[in-house]
JSON list of C-alpha atoms in Angstrom, two decimals:
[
{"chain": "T", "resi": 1, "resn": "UNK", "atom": "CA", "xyz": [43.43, 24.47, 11.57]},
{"chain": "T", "resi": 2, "resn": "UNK", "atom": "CA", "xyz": [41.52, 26.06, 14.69]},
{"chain": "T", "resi": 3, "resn": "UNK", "atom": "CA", "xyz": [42.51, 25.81, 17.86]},
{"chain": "T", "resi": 4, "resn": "UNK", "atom": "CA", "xyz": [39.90, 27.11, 21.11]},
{"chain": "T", "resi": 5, "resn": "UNK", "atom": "CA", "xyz": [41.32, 27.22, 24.50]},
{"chain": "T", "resi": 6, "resn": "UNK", "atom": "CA", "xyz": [38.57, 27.55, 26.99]},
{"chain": "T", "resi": 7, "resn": "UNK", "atom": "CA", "xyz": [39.35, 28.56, 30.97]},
{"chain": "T", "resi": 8, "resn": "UNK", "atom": "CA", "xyz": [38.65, 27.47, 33.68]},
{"chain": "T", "resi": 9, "resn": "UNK", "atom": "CA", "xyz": [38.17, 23.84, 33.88]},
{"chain": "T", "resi": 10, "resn": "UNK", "atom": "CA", "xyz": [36.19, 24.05, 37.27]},
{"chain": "T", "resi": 11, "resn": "UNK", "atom": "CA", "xyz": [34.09, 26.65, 38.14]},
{"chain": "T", "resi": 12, "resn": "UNK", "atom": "CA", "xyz": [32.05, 26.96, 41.51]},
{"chain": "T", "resi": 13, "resn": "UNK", "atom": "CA", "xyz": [29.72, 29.94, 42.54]},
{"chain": "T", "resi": 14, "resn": "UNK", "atom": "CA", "xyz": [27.62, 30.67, 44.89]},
{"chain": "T", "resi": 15, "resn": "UNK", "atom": "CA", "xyz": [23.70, 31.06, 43.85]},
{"chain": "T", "resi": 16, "resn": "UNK", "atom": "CA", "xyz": [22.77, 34.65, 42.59]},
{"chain": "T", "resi": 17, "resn": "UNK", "atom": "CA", "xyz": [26.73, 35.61, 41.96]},
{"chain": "T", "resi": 18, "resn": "UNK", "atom": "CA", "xyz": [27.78, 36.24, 38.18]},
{"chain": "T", "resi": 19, "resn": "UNK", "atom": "CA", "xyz": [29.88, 32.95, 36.08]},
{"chain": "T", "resi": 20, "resn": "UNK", "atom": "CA", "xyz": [32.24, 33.91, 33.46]},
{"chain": "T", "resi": 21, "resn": "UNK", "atom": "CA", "xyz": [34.15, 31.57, 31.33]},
{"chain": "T", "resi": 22, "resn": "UNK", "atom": "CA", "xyz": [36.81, 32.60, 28.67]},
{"chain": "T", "resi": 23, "resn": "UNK", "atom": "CA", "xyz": [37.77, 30.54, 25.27]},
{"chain": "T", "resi": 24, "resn": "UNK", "atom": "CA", "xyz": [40.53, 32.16, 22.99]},
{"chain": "T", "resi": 25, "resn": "UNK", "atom": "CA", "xyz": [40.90, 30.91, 18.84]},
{"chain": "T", "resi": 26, "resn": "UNK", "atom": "CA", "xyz": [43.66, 30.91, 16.99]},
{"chain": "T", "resi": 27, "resn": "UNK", "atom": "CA", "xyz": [42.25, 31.43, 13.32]},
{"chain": "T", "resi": 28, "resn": "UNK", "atom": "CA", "xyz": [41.57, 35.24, 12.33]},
{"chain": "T", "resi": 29, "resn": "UNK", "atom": "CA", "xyz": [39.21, 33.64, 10.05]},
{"chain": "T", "resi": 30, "resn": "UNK", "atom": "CA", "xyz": [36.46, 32.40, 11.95]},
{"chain": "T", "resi": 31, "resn": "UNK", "atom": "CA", "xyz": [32.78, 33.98, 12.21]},
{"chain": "T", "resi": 32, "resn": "UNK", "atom": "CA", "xyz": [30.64, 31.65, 14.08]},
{"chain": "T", "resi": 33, "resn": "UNK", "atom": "CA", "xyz": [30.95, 31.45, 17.69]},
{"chain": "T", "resi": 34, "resn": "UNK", "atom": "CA", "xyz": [28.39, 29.24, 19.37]},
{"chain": "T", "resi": 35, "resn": "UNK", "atom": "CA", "xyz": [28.02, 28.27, 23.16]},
{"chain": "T", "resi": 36, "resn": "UNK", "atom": "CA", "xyz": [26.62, 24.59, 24.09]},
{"chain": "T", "resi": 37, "resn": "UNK", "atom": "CA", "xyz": [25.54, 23.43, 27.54]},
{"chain": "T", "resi": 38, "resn": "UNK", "atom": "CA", "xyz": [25.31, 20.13, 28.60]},
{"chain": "T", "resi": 39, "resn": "UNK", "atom": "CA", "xyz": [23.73, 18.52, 31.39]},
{"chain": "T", "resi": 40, "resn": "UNK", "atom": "CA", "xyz": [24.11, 15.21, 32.89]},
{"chain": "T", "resi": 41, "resn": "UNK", "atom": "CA", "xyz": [23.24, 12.55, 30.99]},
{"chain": "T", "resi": 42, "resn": "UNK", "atom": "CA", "xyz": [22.29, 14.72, 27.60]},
{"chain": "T", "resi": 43, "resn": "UNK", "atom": "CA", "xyz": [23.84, 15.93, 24.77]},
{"chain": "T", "resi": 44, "resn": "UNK", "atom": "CA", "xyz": [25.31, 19.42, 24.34]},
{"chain": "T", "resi": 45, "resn": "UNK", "atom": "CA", "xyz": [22.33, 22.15, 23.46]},
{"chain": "T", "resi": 46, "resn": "UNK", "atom": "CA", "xyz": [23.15, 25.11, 21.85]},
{"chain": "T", "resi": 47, "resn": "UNK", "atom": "CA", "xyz": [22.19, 28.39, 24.43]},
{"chain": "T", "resi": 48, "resn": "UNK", "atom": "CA", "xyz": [23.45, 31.47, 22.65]},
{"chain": "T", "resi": 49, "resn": "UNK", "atom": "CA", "xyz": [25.45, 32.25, 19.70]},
{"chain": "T", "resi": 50, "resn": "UNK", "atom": "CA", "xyz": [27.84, 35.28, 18.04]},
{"chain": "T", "resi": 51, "resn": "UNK", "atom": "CA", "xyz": [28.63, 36.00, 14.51]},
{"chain": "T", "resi": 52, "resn": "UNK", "atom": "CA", "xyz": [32.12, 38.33, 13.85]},
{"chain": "T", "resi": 53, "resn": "UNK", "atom": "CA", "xyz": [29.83, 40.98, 12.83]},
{"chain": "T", "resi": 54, "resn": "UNK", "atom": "CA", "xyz": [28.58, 41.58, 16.62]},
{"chain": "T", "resi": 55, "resn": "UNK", "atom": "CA", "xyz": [30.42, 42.49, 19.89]},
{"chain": "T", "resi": 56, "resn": "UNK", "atom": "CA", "xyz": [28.09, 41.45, 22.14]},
{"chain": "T", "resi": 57, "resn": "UNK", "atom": "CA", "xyz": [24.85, 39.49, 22.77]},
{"chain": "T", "resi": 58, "resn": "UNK", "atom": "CA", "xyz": [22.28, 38.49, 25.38]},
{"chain": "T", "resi": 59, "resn": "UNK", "atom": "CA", "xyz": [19.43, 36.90, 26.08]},
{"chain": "T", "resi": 60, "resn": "UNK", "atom": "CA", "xyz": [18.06, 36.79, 29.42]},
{"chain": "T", "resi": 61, "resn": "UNK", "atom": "CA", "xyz": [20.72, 35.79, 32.24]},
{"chain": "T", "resi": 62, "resn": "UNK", "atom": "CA", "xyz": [23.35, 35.20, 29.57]},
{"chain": "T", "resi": 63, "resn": "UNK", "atom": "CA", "xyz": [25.54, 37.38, 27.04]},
{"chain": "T", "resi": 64, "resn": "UNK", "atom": "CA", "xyz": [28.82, 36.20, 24.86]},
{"chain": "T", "resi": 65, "resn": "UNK", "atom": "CA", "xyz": [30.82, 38.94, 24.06]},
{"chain": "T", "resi": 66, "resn": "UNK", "atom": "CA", "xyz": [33.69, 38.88, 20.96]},
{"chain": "T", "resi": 67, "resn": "UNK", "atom": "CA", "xyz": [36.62, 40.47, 20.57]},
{"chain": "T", "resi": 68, "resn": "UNK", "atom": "CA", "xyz": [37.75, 39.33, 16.97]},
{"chain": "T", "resi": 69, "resn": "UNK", "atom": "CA", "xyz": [41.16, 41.72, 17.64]},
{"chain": "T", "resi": 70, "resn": "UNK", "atom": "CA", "xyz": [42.32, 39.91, 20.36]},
{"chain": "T", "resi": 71, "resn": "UNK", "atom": "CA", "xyz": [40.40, 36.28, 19.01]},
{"chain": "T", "resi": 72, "resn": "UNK", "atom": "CA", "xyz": [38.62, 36.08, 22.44]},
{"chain": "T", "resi": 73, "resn": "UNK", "atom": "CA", "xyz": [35.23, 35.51, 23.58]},
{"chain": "T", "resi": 74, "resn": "UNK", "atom": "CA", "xyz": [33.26, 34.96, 26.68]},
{"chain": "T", "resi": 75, "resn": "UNK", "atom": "CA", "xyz": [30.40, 33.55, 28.44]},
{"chain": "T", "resi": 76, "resn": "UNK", "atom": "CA", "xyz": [28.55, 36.04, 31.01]},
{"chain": "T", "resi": 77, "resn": "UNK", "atom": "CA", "xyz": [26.04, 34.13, 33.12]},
{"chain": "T", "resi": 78, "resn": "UNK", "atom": "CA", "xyz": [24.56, 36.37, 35.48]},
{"chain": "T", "resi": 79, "resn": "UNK", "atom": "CA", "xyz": [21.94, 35.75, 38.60]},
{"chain": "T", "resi": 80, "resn": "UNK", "atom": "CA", "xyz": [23.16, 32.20, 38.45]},
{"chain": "T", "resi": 81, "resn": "UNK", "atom": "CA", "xyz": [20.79, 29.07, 39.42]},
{"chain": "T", "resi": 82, "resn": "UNK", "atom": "CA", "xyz": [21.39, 25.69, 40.60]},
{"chain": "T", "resi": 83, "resn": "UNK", "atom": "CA", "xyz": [19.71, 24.39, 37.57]},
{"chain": "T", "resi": 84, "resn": "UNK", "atom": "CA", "xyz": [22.92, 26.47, 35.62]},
{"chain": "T", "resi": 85, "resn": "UNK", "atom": "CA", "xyz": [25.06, 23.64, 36.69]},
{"chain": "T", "resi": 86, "resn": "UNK", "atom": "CA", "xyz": [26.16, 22.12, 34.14]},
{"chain": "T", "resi": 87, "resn": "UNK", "atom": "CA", "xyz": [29.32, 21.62, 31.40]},
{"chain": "T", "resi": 88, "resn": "UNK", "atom": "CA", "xyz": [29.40, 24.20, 29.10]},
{"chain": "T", "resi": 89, "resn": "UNK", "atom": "CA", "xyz": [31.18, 24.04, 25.42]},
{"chain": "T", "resi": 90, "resn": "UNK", "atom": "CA", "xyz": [32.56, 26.99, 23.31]},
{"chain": "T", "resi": 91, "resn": "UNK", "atom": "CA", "xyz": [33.02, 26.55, 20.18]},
{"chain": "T", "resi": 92, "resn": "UNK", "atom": "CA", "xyz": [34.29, 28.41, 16.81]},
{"chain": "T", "resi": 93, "resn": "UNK", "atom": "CA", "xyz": [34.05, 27.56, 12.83]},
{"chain": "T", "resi": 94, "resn": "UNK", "atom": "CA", "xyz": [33.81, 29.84, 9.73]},
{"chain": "T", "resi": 95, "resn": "UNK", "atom": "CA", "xyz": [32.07, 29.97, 6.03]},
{"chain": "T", "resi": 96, "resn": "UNK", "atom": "CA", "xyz": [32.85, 26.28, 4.73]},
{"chain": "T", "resi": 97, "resn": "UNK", "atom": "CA", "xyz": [34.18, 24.83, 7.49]},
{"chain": "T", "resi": 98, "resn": "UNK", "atom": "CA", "xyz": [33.51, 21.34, 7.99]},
{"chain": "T", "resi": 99, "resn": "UNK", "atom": "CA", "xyz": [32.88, 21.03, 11.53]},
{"chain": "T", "resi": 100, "resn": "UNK", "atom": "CA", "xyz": [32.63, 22.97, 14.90]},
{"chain": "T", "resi": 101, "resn": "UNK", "atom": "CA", "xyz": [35.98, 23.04, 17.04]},
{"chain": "T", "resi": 102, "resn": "UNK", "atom": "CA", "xyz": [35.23, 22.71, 20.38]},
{"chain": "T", "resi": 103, "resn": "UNK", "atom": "CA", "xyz": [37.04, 24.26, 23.53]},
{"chain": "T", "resi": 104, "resn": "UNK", "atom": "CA", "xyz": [38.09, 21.53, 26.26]},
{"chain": "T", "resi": 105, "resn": "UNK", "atom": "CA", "xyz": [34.72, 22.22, 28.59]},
{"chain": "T", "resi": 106, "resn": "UNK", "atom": "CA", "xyz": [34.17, 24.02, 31.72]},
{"chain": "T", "resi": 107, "resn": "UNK", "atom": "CA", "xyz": [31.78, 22.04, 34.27]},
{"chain": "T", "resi": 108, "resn": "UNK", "atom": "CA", "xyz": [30.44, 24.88, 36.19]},
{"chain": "T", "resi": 109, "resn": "UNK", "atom": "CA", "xyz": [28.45, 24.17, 39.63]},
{"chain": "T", "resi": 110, "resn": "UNK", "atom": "CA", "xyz": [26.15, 26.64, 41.48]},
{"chain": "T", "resi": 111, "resn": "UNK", "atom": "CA", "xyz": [26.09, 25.71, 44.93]},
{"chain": "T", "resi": 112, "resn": "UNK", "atom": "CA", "xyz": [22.43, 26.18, 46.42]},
{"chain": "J", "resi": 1, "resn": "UNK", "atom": "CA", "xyz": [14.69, 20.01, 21.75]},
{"chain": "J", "resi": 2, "resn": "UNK", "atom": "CA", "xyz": [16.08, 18.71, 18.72]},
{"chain": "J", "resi": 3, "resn": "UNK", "atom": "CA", "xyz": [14.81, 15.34, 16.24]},
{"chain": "J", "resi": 4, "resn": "UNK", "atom": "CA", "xyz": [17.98, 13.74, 16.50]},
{"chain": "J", "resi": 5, "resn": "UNK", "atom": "CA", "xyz": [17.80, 10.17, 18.06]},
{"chain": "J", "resi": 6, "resn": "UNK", "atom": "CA", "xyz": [20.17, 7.59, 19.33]},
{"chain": "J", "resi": 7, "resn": "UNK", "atom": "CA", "xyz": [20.27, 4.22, 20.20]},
{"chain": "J", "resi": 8, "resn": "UNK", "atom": "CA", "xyz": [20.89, 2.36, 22.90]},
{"chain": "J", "resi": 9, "resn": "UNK", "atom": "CA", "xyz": [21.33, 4.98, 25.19]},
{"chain": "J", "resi": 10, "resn": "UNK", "atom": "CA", "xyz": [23.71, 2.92, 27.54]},
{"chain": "J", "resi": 11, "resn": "UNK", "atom": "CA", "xyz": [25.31, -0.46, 26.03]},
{"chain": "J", "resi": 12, "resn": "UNK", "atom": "CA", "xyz": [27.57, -2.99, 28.12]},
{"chain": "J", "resi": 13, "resn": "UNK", "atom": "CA", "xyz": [29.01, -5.65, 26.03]},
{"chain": "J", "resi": 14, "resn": "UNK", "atom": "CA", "xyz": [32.02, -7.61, 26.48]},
{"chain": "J", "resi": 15, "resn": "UNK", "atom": "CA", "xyz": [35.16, -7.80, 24.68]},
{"chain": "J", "resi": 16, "resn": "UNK", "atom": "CA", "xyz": [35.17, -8.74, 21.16]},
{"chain": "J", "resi": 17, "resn": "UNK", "atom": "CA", "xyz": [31.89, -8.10, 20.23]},
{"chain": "J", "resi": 18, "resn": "UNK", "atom": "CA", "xyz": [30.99, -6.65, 17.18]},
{"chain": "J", "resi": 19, "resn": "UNK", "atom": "CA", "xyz": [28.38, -3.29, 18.23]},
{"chain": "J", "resi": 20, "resn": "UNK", "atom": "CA", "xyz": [26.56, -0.76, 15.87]},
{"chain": "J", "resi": 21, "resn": "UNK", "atom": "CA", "xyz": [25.57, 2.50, 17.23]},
{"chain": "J", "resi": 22, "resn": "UNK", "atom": "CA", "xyz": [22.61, 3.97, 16.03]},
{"chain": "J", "resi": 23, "resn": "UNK", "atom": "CA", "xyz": [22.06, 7.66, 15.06]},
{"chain": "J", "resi": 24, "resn": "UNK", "atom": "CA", "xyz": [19.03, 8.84, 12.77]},
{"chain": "J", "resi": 25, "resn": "UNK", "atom": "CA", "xyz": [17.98, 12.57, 12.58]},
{"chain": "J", "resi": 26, "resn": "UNK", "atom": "CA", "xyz": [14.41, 13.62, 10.94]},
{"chain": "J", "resi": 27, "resn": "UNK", "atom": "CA", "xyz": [15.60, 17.24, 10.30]},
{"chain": "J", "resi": 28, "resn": "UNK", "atom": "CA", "xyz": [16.39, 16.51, 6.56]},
{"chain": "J", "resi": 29, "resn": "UNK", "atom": "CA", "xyz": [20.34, 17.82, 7.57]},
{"chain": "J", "resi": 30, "resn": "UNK", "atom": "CA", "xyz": [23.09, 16.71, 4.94]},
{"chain": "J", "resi": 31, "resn": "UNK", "atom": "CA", "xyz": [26.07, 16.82, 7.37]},
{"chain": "J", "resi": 32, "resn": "UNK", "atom": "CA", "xyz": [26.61, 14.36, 10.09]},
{"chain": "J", "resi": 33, "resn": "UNK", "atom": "CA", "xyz": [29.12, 13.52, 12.67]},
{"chain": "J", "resi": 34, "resn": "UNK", "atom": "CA", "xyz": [30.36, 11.47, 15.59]},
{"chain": "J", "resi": 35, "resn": "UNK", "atom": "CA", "xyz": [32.01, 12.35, 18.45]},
{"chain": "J", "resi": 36, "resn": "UNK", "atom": "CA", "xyz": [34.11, 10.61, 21.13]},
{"chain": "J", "resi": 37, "resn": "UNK", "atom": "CA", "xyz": [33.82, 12.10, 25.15]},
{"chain": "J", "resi": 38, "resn": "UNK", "atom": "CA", "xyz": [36.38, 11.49, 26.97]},
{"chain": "J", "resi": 39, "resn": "UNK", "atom": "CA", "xyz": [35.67, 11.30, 31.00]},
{"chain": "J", "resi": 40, "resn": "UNK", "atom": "CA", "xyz": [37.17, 14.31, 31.30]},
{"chain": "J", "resi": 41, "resn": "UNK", "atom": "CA", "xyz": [34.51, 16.16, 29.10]},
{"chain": "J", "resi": 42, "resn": "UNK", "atom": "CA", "xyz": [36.59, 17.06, 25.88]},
{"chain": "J", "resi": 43, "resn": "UNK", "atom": "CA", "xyz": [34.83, 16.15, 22.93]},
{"chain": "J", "resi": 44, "resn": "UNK", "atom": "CA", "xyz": [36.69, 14.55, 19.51]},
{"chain": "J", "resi": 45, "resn": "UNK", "atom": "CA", "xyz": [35.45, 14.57, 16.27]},
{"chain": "J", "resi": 46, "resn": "UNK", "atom": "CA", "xyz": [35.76, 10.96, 14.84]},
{"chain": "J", "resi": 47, "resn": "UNK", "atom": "CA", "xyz": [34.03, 10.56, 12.05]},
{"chain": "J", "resi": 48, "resn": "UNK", "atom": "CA", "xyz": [31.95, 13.27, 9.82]},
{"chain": "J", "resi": 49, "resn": "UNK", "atom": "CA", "xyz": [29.53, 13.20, 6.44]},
{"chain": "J", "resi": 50, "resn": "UNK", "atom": "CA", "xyz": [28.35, 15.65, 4.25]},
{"chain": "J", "resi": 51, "resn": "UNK", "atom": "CA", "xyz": [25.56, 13.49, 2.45]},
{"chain": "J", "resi": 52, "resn": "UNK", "atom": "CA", "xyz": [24.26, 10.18, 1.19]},
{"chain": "J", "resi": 53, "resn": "UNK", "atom": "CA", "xyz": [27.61, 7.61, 0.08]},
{"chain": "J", "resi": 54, "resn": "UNK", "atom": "CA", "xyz": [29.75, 10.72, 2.23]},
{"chain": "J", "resi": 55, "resn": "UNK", "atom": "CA", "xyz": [32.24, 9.77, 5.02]},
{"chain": "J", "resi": 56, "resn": "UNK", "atom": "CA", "xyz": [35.47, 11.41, 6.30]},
{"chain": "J", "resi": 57, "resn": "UNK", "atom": "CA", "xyz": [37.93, 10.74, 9.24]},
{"chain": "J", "resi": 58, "resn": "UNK", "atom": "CA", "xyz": [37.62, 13.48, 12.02]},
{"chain": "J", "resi": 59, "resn": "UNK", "atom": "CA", "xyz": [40.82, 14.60, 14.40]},
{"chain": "J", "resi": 60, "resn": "UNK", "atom": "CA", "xyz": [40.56, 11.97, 16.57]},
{"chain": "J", "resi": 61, "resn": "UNK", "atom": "CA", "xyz": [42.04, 8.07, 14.93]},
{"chain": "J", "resi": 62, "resn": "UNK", "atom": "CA", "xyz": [39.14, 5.84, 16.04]},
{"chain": "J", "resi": 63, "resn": "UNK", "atom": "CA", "xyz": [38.77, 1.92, 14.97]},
{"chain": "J", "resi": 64, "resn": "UNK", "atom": "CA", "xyz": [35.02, 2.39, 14.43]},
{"chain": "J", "resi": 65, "resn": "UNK", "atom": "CA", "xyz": [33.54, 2.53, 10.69]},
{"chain": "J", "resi": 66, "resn": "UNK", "atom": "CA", "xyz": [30.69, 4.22, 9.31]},
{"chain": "J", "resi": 67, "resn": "UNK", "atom": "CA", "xyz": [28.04, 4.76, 6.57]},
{"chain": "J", "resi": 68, "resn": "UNK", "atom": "CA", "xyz": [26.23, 6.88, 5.22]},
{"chain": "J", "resi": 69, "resn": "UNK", "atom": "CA", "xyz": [23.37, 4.84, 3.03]},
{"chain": "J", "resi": 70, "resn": "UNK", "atom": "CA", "xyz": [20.52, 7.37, 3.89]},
{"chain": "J", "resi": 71, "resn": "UNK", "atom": "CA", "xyz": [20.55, 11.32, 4.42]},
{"chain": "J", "resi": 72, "resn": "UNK", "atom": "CA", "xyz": [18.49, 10.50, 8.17]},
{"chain": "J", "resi": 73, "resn": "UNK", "atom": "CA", "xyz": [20.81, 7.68, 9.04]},
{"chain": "J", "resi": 74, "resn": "UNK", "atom": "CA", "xyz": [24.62, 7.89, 10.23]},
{"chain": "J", "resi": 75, "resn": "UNK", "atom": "CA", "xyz": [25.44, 4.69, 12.22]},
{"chain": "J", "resi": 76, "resn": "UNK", "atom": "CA", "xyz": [28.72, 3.61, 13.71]},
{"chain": "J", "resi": 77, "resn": "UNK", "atom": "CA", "xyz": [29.90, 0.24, 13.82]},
{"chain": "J", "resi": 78, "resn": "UNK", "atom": "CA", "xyz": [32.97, -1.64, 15.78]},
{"chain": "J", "resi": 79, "resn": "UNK", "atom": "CA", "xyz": [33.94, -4.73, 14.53]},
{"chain": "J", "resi": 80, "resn": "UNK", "atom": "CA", "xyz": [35.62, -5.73, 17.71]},
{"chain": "J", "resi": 81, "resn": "UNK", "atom": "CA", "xyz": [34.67, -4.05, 20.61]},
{"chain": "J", "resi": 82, "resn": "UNK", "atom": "CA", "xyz": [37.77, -3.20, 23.44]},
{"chain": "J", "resi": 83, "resn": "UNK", "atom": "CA", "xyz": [37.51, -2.24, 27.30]},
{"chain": "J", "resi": 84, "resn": "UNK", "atom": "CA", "xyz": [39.66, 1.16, 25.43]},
{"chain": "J", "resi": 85, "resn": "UNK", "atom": "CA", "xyz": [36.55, 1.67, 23.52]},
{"chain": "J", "resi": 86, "resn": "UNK", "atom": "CA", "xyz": [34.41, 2.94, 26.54]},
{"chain": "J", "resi": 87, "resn": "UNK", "atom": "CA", "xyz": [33.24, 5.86, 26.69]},
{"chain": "J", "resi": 88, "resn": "UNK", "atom": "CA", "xyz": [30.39, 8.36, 25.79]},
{"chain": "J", "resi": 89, "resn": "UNK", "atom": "CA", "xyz": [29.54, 8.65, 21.72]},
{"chain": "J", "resi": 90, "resn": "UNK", "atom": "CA", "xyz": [27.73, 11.45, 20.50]},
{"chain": "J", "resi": 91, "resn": "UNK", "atom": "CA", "xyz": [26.13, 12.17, 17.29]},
{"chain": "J", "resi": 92, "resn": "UNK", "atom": "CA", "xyz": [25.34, 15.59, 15.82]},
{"chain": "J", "resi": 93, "resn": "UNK", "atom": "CA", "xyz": [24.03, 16.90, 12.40]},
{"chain": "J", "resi": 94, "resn": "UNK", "atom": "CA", "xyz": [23.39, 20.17, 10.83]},
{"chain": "J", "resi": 95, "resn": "UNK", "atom": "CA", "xyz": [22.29, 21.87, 7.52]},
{"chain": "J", "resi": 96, "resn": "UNK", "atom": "CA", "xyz": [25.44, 22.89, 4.88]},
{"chain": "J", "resi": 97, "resn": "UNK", "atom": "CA", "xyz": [22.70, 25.38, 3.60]},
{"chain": "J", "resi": 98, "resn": "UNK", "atom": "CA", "xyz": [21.62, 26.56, 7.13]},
{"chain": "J", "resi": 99, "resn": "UNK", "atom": "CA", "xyz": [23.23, 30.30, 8.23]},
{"chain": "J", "resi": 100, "resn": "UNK", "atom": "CA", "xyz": [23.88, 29.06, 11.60]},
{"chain": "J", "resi": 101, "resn": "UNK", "atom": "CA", "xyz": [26.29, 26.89, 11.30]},
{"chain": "J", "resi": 102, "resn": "UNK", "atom": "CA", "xyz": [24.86, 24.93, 14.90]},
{"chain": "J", "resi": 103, "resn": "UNK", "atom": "CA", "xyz": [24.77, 21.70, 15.44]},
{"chain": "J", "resi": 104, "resn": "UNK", "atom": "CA", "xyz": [22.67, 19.47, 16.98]},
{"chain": "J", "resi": 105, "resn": "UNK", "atom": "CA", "xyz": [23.59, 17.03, 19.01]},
{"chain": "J", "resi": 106, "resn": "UNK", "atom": "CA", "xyz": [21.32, 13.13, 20.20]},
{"chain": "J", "resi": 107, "resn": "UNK", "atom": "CA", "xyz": [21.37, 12.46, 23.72]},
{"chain": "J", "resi": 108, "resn": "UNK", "atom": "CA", "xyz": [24.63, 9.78, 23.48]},
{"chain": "J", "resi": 109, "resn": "UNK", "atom": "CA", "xyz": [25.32, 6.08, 24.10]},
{"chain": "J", "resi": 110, "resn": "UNK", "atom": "CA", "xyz": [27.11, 5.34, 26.78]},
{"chain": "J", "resi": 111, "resn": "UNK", "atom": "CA", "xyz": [29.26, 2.42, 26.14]},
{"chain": "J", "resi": 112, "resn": "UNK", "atom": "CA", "xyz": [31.27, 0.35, 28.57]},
{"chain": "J", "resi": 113, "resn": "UNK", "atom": "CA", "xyz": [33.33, -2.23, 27.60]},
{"chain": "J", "resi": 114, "resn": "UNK", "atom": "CA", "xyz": [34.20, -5.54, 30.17]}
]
């Protein structure tokens, strides 16, 4: 089955600077590559997805880029804002797939 | 914001007790699921549907049951509730005819258990 790796765990920045995180997948097969944020006390909210068909995506403050050759993809947040603190989710699936498969989380805090 | 609903949102109850989590979406999605987050954030798939009279075990062994007796309504149930039971439970659904593939996720019970 899939496997995501997401990095880093932790993630501090100062307001204004630029927050990358980095999840890697292990099946070749997977097209859908959604990112979820999560703030305290809510349920993860989808902010931005990528299908395999695209290398790179924004909206706003935030792009995901893909690179389905080396089966990573990342999280760009730039300008960032105290209200960007949060835990943030990648995820990947594909075409029939049951589920989502979630990376491990990264809580990311933007200190004012 | 999403019409996916659960309830309680935060549930204390003491060892033994028998507890049913709630979890009803208004979205008309076929596939449902429930997931377990751990303090550390990770979240584990325990228990997933694809429809009405629908239930499969997700990645994660979990002693909690399920049904699936109406598309809107996905409940969890633990017949005998353990302090190793705490923790955050999270429901999500989305459409099996939808492009996206997202899901959407309730806001969580929180349970703790004495």
């Amino acid at each position: 089955g899939e496997n995501v790796e997401q990095h880093p765990s932790t993630l501090s920045v100062q307001e204004g600077d630029s927050a990358v995180i980095k999840c890697t997948y292990s099946d070749s097969a997977s097209n859908y590559f959604p990112w979820y944020k999560q703030e305290l006390g809510k349920g993860p909210q989808l902010i931005i997805d990528i299908r395999s068909n695209v290398g790179e995506k924004k909206d706003q403050r935030i792009a995901v880029t893909l690179n389905k050759t080396a089966k990573h993809f990342s999280l760009h947040i730039t300008e960032t804002q105290p209200e960007d603190s949060a835990v943030y989710f990648c995820a990947a699936s594909k075409t029939g797939a049951n589920n989502l498969f979630f990376g491990t989380g990264t809580r990311l805090t933007v200190i004012p | 914001e999403a019409d996916i609903y659960q309830t309680p949102r935060y549930l204390v109850i003491g060892t033994g007790k028998k507890i049913t989590l709630e979890c009803s979406q208004t979205m008309g999605h076929d596939k449902m699921y429930w997931y377990q987050q751990d303090p550390g954030m990770e979240l584990h798939l325990i228990h997933y549907s694809y429809g009405v009279n629908s239930t499969e075990k997700g990645d994660l062994s979990s002693e909690s049951t399920v049904s699936r007796i109406r598309t809107e309504h996905f409940p969890l149930t633990l017949e005998s509730a353990r302090p190793s039971h705490t923790s955050q439970y999270l429901c999500a659904s989305t459409s099996r005819t939808s492009g996206t593939g997202e899901e959407f996720f309730g806001p969580g019970t929180r349970l703790t258990v004495l």
